[in-house]
mmCIF file of C-alpha atoms and ligand atoms in Angstrom:
data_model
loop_
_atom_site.group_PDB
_atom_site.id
_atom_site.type_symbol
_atom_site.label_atom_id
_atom_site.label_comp_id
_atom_site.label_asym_id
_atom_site.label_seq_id
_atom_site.Cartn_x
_atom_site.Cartn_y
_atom_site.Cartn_z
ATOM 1 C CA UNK A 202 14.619 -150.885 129.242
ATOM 2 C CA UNK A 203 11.360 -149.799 128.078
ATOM 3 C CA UNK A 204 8.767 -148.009 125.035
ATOM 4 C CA UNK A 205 7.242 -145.358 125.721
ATOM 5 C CA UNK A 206 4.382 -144.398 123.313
ATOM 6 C CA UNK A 207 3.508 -140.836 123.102
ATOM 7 C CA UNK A 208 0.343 -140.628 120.774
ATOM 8 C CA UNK A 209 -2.534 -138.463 122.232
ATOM 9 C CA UNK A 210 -6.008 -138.590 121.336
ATOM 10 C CA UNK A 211 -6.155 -142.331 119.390
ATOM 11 C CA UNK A 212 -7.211 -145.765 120.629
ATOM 12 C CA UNK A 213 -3.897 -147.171 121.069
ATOM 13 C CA UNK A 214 -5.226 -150.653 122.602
ATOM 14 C CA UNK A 215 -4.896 -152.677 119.141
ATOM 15 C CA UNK A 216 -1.633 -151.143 118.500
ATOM 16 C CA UNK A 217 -0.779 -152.020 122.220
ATOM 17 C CA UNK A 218 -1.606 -155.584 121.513
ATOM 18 C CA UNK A 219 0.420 -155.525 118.745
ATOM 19 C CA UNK A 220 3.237 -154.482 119.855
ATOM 20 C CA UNK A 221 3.163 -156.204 123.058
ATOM 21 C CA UNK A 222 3.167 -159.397 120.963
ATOM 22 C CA UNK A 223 6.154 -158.372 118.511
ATOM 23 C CA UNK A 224 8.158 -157.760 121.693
ATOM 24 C CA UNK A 225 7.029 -159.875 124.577
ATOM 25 C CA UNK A 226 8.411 -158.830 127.545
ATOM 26 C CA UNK A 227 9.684 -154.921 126.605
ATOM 27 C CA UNK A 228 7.261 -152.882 129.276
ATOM 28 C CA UNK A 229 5.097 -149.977 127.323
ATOM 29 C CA UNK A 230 4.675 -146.968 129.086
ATOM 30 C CA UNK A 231 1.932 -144.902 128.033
ATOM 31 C CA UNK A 232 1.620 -141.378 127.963
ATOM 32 C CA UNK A 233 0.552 -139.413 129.888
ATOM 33 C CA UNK A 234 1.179 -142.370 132.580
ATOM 34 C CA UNK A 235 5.245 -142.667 132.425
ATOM 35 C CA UNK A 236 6.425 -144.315 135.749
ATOM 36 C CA UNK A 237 9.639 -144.921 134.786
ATOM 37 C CA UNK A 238 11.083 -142.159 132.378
ATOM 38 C CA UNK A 239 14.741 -142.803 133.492
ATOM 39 C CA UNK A 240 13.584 -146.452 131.744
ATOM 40 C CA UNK A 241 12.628 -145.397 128.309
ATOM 41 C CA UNK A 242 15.018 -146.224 125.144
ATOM 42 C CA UNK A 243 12.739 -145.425 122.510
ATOM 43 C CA UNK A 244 9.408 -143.322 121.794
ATOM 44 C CA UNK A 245 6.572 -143.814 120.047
ATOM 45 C CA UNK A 246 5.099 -140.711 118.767
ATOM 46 C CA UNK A 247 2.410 -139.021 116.663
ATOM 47 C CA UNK A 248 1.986 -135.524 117.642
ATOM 48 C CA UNK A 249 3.537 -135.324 120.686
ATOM 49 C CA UNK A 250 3.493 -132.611 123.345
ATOM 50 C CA UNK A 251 6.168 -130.045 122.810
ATOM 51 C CA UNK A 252 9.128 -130.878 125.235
ATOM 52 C CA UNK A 253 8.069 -134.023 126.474
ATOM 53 C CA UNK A 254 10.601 -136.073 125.079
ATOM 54 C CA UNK A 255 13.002 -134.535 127.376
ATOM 55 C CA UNK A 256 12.157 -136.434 130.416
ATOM 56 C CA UNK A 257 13.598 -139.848 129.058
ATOM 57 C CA UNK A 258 17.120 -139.466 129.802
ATOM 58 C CA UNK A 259 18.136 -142.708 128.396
ATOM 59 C CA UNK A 260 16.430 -142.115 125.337
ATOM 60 C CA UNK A 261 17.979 -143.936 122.386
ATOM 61 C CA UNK A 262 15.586 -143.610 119.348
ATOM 62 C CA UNK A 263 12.304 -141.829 118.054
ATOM 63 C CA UNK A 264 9.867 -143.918 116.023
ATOM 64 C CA UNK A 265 6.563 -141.855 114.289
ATOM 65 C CA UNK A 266 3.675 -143.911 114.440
ATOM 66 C CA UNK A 267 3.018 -142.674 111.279
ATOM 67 C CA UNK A 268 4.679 -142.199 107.515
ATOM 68 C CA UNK A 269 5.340 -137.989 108.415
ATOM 69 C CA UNK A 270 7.333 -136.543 111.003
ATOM 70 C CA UNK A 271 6.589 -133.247 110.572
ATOM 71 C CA UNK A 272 4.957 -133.148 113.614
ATOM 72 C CA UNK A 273 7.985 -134.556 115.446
ATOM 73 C CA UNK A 274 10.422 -132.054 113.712
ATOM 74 C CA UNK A 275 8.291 -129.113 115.055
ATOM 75 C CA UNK A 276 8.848 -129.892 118.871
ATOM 76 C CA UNK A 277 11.668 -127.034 119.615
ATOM 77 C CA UNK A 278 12.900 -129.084 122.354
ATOM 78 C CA UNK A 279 13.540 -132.694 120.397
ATOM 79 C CA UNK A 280 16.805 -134.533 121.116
ATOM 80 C CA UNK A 281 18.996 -134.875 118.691
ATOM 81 C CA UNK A 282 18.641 -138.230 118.347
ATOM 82 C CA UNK A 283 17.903 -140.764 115.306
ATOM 83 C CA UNK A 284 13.950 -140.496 114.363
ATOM 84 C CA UNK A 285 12.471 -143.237 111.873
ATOM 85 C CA UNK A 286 9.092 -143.063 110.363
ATOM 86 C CA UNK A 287 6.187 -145.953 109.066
ATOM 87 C CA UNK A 288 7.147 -146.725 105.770
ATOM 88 C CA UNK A 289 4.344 -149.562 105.097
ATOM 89 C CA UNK A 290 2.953 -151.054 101.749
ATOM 90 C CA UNK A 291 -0.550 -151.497 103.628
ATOM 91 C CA UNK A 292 -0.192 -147.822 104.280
ATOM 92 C CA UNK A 293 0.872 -147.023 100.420
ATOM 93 C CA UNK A 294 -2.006 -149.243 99.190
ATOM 94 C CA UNK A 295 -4.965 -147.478 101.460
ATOM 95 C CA UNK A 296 -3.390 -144.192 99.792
ATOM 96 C CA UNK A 297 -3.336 -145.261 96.247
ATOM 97 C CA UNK A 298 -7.143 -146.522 97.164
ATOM 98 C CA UNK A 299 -8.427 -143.243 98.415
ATOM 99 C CA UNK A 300 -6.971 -141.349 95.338
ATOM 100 C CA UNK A 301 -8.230 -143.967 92.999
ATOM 101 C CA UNK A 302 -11.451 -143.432 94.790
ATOM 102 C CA UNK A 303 -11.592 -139.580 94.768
ATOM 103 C CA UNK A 304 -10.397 -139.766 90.911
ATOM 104 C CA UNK A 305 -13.195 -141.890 89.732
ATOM 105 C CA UNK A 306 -16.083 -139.814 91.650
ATOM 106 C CA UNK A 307 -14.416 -136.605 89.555
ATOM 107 C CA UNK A 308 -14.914 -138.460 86.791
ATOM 108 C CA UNK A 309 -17.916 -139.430 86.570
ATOM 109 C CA UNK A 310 -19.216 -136.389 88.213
ATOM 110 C CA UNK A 311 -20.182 -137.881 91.408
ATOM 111 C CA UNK A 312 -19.317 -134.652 93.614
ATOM 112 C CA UNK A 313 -22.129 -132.744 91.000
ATOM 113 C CA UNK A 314 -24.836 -135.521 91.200
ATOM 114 C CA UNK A 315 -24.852 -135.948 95.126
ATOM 115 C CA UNK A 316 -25.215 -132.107 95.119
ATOM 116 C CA UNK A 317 -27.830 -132.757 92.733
ATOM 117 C CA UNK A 318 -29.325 -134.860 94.903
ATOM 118 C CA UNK A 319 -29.653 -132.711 97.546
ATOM 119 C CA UNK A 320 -32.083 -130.416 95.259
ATOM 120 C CA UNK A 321 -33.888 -133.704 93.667
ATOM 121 C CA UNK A 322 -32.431 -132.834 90.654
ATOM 122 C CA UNK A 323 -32.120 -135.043 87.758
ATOM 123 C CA UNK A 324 -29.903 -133.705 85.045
ATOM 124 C CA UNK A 325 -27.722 -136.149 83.575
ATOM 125 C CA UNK A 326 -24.127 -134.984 82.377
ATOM 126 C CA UNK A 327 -21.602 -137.752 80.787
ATOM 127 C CA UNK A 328 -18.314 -137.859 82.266
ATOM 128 C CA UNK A 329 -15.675 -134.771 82.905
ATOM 129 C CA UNK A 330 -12.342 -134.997 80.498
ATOM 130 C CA UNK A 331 -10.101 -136.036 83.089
ATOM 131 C CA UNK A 332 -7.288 -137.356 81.157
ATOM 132 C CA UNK A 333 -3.906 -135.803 82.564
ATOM 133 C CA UNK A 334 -3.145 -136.119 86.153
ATOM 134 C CA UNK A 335 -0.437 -134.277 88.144
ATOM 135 C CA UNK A 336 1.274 -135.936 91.327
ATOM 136 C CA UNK A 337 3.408 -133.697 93.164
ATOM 137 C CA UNK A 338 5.587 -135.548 95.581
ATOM 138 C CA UNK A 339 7.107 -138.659 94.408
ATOM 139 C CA UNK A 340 8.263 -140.032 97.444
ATOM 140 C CA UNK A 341 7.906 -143.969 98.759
ATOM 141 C CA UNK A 342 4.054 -143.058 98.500
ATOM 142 C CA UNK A 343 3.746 -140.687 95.828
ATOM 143 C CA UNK A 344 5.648 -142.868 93.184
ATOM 144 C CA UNK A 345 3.591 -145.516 93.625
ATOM 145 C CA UNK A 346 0.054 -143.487 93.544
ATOM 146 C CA UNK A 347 1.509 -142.258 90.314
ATOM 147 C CA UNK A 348 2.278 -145.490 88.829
ATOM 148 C CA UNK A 349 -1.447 -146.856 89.513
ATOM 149 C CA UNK A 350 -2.981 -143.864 88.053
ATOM 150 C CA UNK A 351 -0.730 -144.455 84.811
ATOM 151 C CA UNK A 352 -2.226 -148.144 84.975
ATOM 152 C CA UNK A 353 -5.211 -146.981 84.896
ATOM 153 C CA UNK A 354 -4.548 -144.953 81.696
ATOM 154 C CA UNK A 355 -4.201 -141.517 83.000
ATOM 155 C CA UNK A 356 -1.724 -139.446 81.455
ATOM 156 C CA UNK A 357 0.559 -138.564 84.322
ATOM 157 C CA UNK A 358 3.179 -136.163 85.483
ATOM 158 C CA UNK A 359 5.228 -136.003 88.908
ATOM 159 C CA UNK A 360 6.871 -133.250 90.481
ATOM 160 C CA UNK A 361 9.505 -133.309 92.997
ATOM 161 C CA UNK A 362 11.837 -130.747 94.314
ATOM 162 C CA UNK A 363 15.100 -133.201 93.314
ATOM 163 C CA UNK A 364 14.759 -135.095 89.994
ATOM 164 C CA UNK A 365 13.306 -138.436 89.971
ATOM 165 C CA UNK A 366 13.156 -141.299 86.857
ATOM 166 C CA UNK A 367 9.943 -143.326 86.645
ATOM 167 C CA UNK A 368 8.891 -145.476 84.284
ATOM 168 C CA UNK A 369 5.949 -144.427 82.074
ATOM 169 C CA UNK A 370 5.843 -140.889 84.264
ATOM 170 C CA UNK A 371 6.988 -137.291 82.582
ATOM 171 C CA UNK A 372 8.437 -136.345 85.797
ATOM 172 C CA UNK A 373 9.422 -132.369 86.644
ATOM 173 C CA UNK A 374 11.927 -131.160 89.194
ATOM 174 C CA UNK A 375 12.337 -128.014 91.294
ATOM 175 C CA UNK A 376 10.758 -124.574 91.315
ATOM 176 C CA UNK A 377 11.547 -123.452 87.356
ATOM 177 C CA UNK A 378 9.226 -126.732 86.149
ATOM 178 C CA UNK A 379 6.534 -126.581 88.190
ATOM 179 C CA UNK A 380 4.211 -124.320 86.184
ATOM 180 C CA UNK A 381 5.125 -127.046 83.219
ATOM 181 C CA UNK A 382 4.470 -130.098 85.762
ATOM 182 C CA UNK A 383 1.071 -128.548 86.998
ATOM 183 C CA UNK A 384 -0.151 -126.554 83.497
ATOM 184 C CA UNK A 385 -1.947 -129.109 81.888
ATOM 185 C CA UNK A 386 -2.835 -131.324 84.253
ATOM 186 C CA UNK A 387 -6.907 -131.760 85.152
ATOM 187 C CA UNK A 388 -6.218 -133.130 88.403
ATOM 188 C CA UNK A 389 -3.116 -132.427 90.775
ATOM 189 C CA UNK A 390 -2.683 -134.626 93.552
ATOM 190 C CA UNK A 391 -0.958 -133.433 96.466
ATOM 191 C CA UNK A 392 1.740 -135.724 98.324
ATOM 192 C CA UNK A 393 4.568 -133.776 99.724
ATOM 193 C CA UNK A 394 6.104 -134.003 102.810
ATOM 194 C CA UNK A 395 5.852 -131.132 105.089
ATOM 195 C CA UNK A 396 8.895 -129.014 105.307
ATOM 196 C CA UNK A 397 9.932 -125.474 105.893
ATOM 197 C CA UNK A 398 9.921 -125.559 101.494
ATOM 198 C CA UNK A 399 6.780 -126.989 101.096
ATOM 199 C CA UNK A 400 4.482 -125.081 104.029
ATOM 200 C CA UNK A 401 2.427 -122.516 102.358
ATOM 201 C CA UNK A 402 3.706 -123.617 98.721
ATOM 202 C CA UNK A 403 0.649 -124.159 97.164
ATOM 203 C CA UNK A 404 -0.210 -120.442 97.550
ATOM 204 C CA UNK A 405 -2.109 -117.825 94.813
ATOM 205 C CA UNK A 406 1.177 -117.795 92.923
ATOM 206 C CA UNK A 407 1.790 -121.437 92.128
ATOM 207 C CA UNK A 408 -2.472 -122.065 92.243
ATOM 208 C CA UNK A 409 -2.619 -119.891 89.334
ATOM 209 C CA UNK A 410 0.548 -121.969 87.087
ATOM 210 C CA UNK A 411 -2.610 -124.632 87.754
ATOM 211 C CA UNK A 412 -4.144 -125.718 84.616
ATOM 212 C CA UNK A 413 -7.705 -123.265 84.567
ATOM 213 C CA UNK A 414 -10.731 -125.138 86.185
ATOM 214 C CA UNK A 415 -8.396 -128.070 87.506
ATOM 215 C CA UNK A 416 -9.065 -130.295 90.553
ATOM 216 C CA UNK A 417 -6.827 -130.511 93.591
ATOM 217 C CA UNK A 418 -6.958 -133.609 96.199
ATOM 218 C CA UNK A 419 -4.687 -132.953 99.135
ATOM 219 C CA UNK A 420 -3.409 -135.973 101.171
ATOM 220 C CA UNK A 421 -0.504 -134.758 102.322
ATOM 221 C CA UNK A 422 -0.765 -131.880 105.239
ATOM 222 C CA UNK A 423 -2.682 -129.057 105.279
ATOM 223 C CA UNK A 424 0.121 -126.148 106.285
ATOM 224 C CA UNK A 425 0.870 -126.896 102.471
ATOM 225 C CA UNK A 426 -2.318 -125.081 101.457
ATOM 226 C CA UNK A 427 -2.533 -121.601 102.081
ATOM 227 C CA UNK A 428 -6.226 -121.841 103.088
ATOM 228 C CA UNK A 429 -7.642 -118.246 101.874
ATOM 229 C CA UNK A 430 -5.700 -118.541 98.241
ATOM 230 C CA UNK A 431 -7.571 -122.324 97.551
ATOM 231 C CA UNK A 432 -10.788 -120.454 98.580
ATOM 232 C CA UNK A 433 -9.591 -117.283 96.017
ATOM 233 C CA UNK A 434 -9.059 -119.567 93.367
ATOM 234 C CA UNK A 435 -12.098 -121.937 93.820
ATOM 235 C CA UNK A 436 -13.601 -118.357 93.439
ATOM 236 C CA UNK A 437 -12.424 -117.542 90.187
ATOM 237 C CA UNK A 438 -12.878 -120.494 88.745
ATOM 238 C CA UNK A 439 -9.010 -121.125 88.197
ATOM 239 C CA UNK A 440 -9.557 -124.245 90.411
ATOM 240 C CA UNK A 441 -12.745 -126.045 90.007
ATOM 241 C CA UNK A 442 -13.084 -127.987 92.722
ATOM 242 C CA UNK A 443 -10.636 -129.683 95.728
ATOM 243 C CA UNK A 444 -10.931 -132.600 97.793
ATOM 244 C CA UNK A 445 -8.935 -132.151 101.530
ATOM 245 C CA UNK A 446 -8.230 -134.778 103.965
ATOM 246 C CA UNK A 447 -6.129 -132.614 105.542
ATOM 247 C CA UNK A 448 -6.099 -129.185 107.490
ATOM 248 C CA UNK A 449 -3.707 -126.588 109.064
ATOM 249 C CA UNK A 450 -6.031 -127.486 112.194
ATOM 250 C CA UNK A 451 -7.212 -131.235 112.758
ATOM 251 C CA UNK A 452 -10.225 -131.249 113.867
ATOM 252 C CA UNK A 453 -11.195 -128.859 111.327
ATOM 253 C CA UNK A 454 -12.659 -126.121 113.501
ATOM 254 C CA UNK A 455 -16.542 -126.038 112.681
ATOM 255 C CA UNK A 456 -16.708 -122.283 111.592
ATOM 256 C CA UNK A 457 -13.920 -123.097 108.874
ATOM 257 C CA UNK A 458 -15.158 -121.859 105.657
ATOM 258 C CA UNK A 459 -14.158 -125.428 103.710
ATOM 259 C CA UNK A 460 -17.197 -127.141 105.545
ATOM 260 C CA UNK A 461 -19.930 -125.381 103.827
ATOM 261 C CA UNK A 462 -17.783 -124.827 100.633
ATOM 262 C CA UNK A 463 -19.747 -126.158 97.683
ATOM 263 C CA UNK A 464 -16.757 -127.203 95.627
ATOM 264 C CA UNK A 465 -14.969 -128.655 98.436
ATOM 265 C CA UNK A 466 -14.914 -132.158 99.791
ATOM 266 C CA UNK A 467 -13.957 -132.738 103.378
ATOM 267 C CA UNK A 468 -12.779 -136.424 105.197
ATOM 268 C CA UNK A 469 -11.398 -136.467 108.320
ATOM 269 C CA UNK A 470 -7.504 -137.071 107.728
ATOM 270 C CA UNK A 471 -8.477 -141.188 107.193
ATOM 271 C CA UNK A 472 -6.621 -141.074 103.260
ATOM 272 C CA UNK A 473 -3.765 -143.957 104.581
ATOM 273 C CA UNK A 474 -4.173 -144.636 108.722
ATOM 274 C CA UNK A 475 -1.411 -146.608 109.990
ATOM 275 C CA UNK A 476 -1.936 -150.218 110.170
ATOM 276 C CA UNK A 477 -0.881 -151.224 114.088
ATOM 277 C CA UNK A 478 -0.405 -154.526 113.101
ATOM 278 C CA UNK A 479 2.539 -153.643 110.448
ATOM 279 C CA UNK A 480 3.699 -150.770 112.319
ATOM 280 C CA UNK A 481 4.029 -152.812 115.228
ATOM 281 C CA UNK A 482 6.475 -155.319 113.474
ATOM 282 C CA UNK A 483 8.374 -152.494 111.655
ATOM 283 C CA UNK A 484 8.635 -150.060 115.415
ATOM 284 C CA UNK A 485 9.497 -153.849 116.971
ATOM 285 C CA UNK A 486 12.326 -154.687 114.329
ATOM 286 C CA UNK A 487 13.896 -150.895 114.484
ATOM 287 C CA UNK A 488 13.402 -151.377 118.577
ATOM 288 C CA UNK A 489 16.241 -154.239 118.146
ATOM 289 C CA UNK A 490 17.918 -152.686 115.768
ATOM 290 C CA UNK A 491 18.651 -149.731 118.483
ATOM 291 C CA UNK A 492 19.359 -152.236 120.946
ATOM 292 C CA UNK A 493 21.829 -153.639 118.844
ATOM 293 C CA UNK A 494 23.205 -149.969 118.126
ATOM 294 C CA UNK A 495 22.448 -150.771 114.174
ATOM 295 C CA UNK A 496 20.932 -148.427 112.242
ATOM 296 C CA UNK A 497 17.109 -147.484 111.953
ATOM 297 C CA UNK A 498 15.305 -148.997 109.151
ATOM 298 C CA UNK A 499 13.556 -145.930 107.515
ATOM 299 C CA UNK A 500 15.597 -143.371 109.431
ATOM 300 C CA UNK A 501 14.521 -139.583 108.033
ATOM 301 C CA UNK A 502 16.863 -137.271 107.431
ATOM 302 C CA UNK A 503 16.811 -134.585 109.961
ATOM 303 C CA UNK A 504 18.328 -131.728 107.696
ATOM 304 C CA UNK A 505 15.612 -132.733 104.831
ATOM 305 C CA UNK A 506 12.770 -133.149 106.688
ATOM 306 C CA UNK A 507 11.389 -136.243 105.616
HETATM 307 C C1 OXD B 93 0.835 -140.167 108.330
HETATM 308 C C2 OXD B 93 -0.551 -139.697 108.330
HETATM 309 O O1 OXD B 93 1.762 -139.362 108.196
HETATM 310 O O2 OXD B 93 -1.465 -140.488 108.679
HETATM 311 O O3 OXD B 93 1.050 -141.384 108.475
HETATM 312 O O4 OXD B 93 -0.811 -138.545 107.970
#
């Protein structure tokens, strides 16, 4: 009986720790070093190599080390087997931090005065009208972003392909109310899952339902952009301005035209990192749960996508 952990290109020893101390005792084999496929119940993954699930023939369950699993989804090869995903508070408060963040430098103009800076300029301008806020995706993370930025006293809407009630929110569902959900809003956040729905579905279409000279932050995947029709409308002026933490390609490849983009602001997909030290306990309670042959905590649904 063992763990594998499938999760190229991080430091994995803190989450190691971790989860060598939530279950004392279960080997870890780490990938690419797997001694003893035949051994493995469950993987770990984020981003895994395409097909190499397929070794563990005693495979049980398939944990993401993070909250998406688009990434798993896309491996042609994956078992059929049940896959749960990081469904964290810590994770749900860094997000709602890094929005609040991004918000308040758009509002007081800070994207504008460190450009200023860059020319010694010093032309004060008071603070832009951001007063109605869009969240599309109102999912365990998105309904919560939405909630704070209501707190805060932002007059918010939500989108979501299925309907959705929350309190103090106008919330929109499905393709015939977006333009409504999106068409006065200053600032649209992005938060949807990945799916074969949502890839490309923030194209020039749906960009121009966008309220003229909005903002866009996108924390949710990049494939959800189309990359050329944000750059078109950033162009015309029908967006005015975007911040991206993520990108169809991660690293962002240096000749990508977003780096030297004067209305765009780049950070290196670090909006909500997964916290080892919860994941660990939540992959180490779903680890006995599978042993048990109960049900995953946060198991996604396959068909949906998320
Ligand atoms: C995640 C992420 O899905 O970090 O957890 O993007």
């Amino acid at each position: 009986m063992s763990l594998a952990l499938i999760i190229p290109d991080r430091p994995l020893q803190g989450f190691i720790d971790a989860l060598t101390a939530e279950l004392p005792g279960v080997p870890l084999q780490i990938w690419p070093d797997i001694p003893a496929p035949e051994e493995v119940q469950m993987a770990v993954v984020w981003r895994h190599p395409a097909g190499s699930l397929s070794a563990f023939r005693q495979l049980k369950a398939i944990h993401s080390f993070g909250a998406g699993v688009d990434a798993v989804l896309a491996d042609p090869a994956l078992p059929a087997l049940p896959i749960a995903r990081i469904v964290d508070p810590a994770l749900t408060q860094a997000m709602v931090h890094y929005v609040h963040t991004v918000v308040a430098m758009y509002h007081l103009r800070m994207d504008l005065f460190l450009a200023q800076q860059s020319q010694a300029l010093w032309k004060p301008r008071s603070p832009r009208p951001l007063k109605h806020i869009c969240v599309l995706g109102l999912g365990e993370i998105g309904s919560v972003v939405a909630a704070h930025l209501a707190a805060q006293g932002y007059q918010v809407s939500g989108w979501a392909s299925r309907p959705r009630q929350l309190d103090g929110i106008r919330t929109y569902a499905g393709e015939p109310e977006f333009a409504a959900a999106v068409g006065q809003a200053d600032l649209v956040v992005c938060l949807l899952p990945l799916t074969a729905a949502t890839r490309d579905f923030l194209n020039a279409e749906r960009l121009a339902m966008f309220k003229t000279g909005s903002l866009l932050i996108n924390v949710a995947r990049g494939a959800i952009v189309v990359d050329d029709d944000l750059l078109a409308a950033l162009a015309s002026g029908q967006l005015s301005g975007a911040t991206l933490d993520v990108f169809r390609q991660e690293p962002l490849p240096a000749d990508h035209p977003f780096w030297q983009h004067p209305a765009i602001q780049i950070t290196p997909h670090i909006s909500a990192v997964t916290n080892v030290a919860t994941a660990a306990q939540q992959i180490a309670i779903n680890y006995r749960r599978m042993l048990a042959a109960e049900p995953l905590l946060q198991q996604i649904d396959v068909t949906r996508g998320y």
